[in-house]
JSON list of C-alpha atoms in Angstrom, two decimals:
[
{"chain": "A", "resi": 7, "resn": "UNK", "atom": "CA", "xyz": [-7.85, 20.44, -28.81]},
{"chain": "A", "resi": 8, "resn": "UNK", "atom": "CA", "xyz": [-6.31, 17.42, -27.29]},
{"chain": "A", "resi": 9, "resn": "UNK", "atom": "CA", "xyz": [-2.58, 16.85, -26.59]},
{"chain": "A", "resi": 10, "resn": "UNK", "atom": "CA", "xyz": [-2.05, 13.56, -26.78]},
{"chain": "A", "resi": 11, "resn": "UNK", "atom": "CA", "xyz": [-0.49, 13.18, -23.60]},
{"chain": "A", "resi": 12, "resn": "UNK", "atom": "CA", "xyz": [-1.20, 10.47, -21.87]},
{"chain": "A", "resi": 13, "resn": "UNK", "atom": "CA", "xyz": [-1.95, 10.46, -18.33]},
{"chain": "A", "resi": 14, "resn": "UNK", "atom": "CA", "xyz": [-2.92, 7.87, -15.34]},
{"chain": "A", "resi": 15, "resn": "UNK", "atom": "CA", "xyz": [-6.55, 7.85, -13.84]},
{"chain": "A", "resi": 16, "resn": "UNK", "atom": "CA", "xyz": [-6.26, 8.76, -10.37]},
{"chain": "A", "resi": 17, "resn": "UNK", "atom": "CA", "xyz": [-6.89, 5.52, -9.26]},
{"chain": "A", "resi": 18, "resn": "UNK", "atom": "CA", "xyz": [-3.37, 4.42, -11.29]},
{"chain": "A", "resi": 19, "resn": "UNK", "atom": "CA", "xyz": [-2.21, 7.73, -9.72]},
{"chain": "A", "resi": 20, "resn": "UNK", "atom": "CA", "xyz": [-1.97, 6.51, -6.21]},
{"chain": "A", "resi": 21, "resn": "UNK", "atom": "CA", "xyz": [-1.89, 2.96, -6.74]},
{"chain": "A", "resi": 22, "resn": "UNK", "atom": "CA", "xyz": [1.57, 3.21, -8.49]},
{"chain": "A", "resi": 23, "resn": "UNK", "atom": "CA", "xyz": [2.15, 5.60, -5.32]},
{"chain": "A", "resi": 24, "resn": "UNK", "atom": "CA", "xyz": [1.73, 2.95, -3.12]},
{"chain": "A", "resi": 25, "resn": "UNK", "atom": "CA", "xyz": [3.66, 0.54, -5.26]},
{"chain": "A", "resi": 26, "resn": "UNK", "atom": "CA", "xyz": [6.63, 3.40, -4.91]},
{"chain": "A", "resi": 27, "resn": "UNK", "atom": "CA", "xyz": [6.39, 3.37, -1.07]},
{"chain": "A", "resi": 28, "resn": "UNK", "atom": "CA", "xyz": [6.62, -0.61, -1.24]},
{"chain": "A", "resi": 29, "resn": "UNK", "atom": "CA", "xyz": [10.22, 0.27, -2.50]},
{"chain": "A", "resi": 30, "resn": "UNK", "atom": "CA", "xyz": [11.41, 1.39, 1.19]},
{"chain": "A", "resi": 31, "resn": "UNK", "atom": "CA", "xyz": [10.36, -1.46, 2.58]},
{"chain": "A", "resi": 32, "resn": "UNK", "atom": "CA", "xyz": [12.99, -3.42, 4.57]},
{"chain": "A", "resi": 33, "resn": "UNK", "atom": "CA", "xyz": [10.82, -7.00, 4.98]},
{"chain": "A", "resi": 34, "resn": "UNK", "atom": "CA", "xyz": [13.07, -9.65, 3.11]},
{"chain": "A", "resi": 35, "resn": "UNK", "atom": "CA", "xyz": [9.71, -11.71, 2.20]},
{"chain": "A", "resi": 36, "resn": "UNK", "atom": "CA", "xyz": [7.53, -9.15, 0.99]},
{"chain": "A", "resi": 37, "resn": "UNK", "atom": "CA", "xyz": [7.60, -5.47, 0.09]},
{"chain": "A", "resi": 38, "resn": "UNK", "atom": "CA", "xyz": [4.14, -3.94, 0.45]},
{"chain": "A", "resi": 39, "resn": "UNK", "atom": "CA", "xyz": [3.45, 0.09, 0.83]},
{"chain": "A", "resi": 40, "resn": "UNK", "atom": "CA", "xyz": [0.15, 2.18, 1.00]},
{"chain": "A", "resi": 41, "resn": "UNK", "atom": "CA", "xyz": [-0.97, 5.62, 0.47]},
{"chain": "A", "resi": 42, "resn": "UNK", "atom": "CA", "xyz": [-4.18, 7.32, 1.72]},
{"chain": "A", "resi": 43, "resn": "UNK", "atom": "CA", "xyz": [-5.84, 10.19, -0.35]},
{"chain": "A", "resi": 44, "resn": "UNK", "atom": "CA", "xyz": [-8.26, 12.97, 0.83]},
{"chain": "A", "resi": 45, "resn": "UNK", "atom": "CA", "xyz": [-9.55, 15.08, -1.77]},
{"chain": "A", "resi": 46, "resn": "UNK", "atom": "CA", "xyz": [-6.98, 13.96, -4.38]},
{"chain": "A", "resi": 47, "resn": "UNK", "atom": "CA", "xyz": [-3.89, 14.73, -2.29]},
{"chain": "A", "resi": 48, "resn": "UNK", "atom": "CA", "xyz": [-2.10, 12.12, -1.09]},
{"chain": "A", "resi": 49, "resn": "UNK", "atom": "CA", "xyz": [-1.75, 12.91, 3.19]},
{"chain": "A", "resi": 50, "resn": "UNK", "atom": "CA", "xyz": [0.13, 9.87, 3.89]},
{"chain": "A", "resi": 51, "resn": "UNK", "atom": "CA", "xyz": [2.08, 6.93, 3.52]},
{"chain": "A", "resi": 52, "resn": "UNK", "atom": "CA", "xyz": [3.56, 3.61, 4.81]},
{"chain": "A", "resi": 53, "resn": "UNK", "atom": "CA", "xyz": [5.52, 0.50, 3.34]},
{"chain": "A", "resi": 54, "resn": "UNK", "atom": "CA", "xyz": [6.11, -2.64, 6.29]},
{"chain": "A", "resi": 55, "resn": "UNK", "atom": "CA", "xyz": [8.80, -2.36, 8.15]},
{"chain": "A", "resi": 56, "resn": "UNK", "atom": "CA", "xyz": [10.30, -2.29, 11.50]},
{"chain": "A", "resi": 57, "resn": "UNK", "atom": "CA", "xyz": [9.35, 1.41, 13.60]},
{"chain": "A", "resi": 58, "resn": "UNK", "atom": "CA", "xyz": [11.48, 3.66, 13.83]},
{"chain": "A", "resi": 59, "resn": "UNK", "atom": "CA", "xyz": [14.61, 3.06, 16.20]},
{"chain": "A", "resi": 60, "resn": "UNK", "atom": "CA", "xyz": [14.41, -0.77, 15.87]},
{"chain": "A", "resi": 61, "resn": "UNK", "atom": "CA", "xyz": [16.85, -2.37, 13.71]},
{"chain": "A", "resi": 62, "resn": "UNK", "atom": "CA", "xyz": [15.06, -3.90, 10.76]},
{"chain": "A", "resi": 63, "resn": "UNK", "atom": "CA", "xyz": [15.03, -7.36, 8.65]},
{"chain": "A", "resi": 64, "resn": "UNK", "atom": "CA", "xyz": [17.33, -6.17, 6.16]},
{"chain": "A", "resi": 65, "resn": "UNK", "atom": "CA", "xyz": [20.09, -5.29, 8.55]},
{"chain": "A", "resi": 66, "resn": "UNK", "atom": "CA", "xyz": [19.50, -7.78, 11.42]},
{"chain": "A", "resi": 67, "resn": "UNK", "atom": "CA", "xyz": [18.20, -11.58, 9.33]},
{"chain": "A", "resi": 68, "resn": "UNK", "atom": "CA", "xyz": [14.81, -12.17, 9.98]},
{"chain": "A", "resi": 69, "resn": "UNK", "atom": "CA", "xyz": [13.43, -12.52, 13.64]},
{"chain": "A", "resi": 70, "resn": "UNK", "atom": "CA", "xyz": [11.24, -15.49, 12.19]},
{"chain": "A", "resi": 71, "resn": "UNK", "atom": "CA", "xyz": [14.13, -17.63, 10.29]},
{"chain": "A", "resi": 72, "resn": "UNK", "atom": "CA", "xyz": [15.90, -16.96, 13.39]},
{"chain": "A", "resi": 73, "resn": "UNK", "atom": "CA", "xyz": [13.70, -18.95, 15.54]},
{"chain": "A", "resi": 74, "resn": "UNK", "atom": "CA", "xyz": [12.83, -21.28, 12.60]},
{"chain": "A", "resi": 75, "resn": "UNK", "atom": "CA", "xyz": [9.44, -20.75, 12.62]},
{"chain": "A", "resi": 76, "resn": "UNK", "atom": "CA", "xyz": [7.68, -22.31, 9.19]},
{"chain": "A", "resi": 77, "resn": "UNK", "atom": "CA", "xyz": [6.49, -19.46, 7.18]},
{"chain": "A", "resi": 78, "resn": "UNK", "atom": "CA", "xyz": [2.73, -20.68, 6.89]},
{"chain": "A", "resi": 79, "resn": "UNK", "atom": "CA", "xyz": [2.89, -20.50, 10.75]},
{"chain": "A", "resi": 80, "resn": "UNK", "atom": "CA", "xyz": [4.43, -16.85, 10.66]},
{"chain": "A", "resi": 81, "resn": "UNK", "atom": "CA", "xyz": [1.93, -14.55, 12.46]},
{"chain": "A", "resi": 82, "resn": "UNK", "atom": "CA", "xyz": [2.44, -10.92, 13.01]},
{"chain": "A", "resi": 83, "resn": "UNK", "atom": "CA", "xyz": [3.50, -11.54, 17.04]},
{"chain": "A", "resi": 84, "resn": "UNK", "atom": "CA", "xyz": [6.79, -13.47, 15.32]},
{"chain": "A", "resi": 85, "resn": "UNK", "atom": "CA", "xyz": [7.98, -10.48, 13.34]},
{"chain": "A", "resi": 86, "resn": "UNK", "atom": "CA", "xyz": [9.59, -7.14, 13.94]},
{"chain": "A", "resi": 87, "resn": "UNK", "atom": "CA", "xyz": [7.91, -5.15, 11.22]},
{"chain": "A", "resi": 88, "resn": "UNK", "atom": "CA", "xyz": [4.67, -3.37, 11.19]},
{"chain": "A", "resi": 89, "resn": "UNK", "atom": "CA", "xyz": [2.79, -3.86, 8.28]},
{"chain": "A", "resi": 90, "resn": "UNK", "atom": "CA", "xyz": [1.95, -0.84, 5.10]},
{"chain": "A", "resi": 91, "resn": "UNK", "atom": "CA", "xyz": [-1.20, 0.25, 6.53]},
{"chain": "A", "resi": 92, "resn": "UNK", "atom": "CA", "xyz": [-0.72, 0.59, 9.37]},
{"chain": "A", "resi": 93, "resn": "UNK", "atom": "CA", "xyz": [2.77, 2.75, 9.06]},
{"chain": "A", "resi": 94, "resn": "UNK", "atom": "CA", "xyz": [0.31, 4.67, 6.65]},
{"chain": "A", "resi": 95, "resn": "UNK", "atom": "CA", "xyz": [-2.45, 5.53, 9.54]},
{"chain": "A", "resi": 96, "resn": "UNK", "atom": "CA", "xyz": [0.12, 6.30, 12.02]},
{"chain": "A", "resi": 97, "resn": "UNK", "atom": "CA", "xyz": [1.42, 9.12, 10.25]},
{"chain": "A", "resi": 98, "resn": "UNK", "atom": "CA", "xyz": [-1.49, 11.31, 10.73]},
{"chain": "A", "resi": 99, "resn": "UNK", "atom": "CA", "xyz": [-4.35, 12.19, 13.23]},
{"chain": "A", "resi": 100, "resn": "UNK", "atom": "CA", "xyz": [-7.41, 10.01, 13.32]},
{"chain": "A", "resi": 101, "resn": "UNK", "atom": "CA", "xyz": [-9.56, 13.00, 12.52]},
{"chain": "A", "resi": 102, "resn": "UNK", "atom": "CA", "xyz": [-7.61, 13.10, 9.27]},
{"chain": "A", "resi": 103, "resn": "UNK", "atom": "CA", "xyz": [-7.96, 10.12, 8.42]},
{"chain": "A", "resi": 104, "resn": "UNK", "atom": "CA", "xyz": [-12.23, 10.34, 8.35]},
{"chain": "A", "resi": 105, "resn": "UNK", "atom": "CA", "xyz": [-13.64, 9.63, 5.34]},
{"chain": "A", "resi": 106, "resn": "UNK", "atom": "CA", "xyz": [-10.36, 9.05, 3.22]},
{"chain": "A", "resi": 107, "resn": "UNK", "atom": "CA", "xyz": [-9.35, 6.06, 0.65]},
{"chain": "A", "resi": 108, "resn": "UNK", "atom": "CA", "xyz": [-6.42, 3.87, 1.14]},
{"chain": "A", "resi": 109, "resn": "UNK", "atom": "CA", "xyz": [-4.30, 2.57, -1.58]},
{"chain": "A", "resi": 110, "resn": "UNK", "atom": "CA", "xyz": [-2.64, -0.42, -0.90]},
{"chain": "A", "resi": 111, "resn": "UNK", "atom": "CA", "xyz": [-0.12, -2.94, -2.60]},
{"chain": "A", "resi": 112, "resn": "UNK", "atom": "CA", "xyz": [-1.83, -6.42, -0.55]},
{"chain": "A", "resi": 113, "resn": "UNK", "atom": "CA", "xyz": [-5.79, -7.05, 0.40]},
{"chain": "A", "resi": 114, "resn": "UNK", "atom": "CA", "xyz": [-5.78, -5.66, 4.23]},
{"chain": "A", "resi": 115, "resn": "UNK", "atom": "CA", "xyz": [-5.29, -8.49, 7.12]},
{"chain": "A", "resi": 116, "resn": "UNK", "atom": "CA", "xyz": [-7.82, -8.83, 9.58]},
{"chain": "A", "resi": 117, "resn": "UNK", "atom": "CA", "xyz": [-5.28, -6.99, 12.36]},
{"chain": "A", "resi": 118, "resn": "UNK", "atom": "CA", "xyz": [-5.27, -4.01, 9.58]},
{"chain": "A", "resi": 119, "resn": "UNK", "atom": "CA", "xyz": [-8.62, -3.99, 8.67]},
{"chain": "A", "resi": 120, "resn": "UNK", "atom": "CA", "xyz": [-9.66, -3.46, 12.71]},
{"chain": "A", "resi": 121, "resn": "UNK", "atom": "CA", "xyz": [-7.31, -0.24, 12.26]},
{"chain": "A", "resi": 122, "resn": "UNK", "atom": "CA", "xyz": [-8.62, 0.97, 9.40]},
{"chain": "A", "resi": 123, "resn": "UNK", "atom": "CA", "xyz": [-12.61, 0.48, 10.31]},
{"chain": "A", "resi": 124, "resn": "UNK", "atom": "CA", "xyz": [-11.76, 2.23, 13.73]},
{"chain": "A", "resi": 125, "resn": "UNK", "atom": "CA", "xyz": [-10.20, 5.17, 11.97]},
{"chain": "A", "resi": 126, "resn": "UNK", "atom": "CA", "xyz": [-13.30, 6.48, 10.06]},
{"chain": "A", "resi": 127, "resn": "UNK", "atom": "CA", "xyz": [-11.54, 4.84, 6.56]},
{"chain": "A", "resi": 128, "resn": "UNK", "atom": "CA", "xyz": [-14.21, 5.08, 4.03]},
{"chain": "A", "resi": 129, "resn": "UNK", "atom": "CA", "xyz": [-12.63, 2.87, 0.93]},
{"chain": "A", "resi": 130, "resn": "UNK", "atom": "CA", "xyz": [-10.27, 0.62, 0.50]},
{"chain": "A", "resi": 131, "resn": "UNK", "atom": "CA", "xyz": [-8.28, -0.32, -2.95]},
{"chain": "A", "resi": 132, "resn": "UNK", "atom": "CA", "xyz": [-5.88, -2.70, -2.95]},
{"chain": "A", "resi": 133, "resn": "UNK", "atom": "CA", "xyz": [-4.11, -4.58, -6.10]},
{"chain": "A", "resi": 134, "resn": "UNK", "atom": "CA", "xyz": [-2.94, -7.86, -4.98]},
{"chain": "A", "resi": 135, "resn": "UNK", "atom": "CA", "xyz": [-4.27, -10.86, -2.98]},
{"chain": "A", "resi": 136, "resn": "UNK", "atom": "CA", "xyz": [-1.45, -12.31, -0.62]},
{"chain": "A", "resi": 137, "resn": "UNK", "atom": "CA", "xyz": [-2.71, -16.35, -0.87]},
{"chain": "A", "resi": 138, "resn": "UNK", "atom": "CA", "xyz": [-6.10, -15.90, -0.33]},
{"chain": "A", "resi": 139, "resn": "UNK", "atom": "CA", "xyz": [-8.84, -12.73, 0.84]},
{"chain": "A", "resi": 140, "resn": "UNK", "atom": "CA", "xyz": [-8.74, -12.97, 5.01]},
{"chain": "A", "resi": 141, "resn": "UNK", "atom": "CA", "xyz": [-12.68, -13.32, 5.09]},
{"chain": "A", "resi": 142, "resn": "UNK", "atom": "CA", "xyz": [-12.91, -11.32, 8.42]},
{"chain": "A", "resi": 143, "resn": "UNK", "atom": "CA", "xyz": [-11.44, -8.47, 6.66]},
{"chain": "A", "resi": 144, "resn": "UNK", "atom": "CA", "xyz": [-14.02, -8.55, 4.55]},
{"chain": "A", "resi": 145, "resn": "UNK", "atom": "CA", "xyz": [-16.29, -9.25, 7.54]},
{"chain": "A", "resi": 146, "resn": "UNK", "atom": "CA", "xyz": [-15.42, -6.14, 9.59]},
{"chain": "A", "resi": 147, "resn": "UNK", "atom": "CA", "xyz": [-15.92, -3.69, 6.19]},
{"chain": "A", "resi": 148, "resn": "UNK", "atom": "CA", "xyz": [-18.88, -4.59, 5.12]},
{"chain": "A", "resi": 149, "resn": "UNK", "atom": "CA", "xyz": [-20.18, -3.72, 8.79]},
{"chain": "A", "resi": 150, "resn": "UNK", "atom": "CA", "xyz": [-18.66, -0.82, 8.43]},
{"chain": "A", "resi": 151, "resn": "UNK", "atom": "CA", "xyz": [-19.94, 0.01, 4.79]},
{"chain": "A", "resi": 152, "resn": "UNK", "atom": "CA", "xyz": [-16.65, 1.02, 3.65]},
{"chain": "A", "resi": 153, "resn": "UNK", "atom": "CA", "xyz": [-15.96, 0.52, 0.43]},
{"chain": "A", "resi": 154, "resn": "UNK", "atom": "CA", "xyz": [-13.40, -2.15, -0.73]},
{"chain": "A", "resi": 155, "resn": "UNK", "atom": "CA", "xyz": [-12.16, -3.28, -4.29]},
{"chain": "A", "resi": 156, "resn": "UNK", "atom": "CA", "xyz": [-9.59, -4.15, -6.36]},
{"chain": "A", "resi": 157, "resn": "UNK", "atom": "CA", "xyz": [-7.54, -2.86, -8.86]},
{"chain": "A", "resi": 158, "resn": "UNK", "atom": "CA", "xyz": [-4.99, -4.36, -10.72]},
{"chain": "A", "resi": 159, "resn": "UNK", "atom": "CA", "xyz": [-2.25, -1.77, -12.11]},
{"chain": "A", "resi": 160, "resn": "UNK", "atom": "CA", "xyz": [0.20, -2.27, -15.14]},
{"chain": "A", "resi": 161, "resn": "UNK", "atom": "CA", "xyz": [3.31, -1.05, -13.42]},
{"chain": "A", "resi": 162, "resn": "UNK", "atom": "CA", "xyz": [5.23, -1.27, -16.88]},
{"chain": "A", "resi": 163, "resn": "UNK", "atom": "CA", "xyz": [3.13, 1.61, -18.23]},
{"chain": "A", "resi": 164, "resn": "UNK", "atom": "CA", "xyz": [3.27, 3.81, -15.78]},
{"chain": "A", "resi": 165, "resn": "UNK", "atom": "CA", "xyz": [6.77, 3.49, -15.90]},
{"chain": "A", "resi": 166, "resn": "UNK", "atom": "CA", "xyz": [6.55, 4.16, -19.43]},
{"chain": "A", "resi": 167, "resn": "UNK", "atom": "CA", "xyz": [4.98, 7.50, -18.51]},
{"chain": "A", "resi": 168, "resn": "UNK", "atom": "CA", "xyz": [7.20, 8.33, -16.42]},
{"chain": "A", "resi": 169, "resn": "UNK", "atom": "CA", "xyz": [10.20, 7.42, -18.82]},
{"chain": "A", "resi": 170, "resn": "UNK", "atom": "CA", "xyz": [8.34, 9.79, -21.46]},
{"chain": "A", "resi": 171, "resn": "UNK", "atom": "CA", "xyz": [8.73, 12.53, -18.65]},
{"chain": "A", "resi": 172, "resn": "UNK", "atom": "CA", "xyz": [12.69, 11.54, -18.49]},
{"chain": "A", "resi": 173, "resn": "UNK", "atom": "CA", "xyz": [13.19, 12.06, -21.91]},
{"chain": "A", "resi": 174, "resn": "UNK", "atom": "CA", "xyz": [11.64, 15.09, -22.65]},
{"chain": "A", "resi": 175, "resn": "UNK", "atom": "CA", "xyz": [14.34, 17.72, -23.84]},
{"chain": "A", "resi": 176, "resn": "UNK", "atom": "CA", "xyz": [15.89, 20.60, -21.59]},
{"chain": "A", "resi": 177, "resn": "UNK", "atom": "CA", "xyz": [13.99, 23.98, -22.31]},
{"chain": "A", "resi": 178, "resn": "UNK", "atom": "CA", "xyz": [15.79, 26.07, -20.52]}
]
């Protein structure tokens, strides 16, 4: 007999997961956040941001508009945040992180990607494309045969699942 209730795939599961950890992030340009799954249990997660004990964008201005640099010139050396993934993989032990999937808001830089194929990542799903797909990302996993693809969530219904969860009546 079927319910009726409506529920999220897994992979809607954890990408609106990492959409939530993009919430926390304290970038002024982009919020971005990733989650990585082992056995259908999320183990950790990241958003970009400044580490811990370093004042962060939000509080401080950004480090870039501070020394005017253009923003098509704005490389990771210029800024004071690290990005989603890599706050993700940092959270947990390398021999953890063997043969997971990552969720993740943005397509993986190059600088991420090198992280992720060194720490035994097997797939990679991400939802958005910043301006274009960094080819040597795409380089570096294919050597590596892990896995990468899109998927492109409707945040509006999941948060129309989760508003059916809010408005379900006190039983007790």
């Amino acid at each position: 007999m079927k319910s009726g209730l409506k529920r999220p795939s897994w992979d809607e599961r954890f990408m609106f997961e990492a959409y939530s950890s993009a919430i926390r992030s304290s970038c002024k340009y982009i919020q971005t956040g990733a989650v990585i799954v082992k056995d259908k249990r999320i183990i950790a997660s990241g958003y970009n941001g400044a580490p811990p004990g370093i004042v962060n964008c939000l509080e401080r201005g950004c480090r870039k508009d501070d020394k005017g640099i253009a923003w098509d010139k704005k490389g990771l050396g210029n800024c004071r945040g690290a990005h989603a993934e890599i706050n993700a993989m940092a959270q947990i032990s390398r021999a953890d992180l063997i043969g997971t999937t990552m969720y993740t808001v943005f397509f993986p830089c190059s600088a991420c990607a090198k992280s992720i194929v060194g720490n035994g990542i097997k797939e990679v799903v991400y939802s958005k494309i910043y301006k274009e797909i960094d080819s040597l990302t795409k380089e570096l996993m294919q050597e590596a045969g892990i896995i990468l693809r899109q998927l492109k969530i409707d945040v509006d219904k999941q948060f129309d699942l989760i508003k059916n969860v809010q408005k379900q009546p006190s039983i007790f």
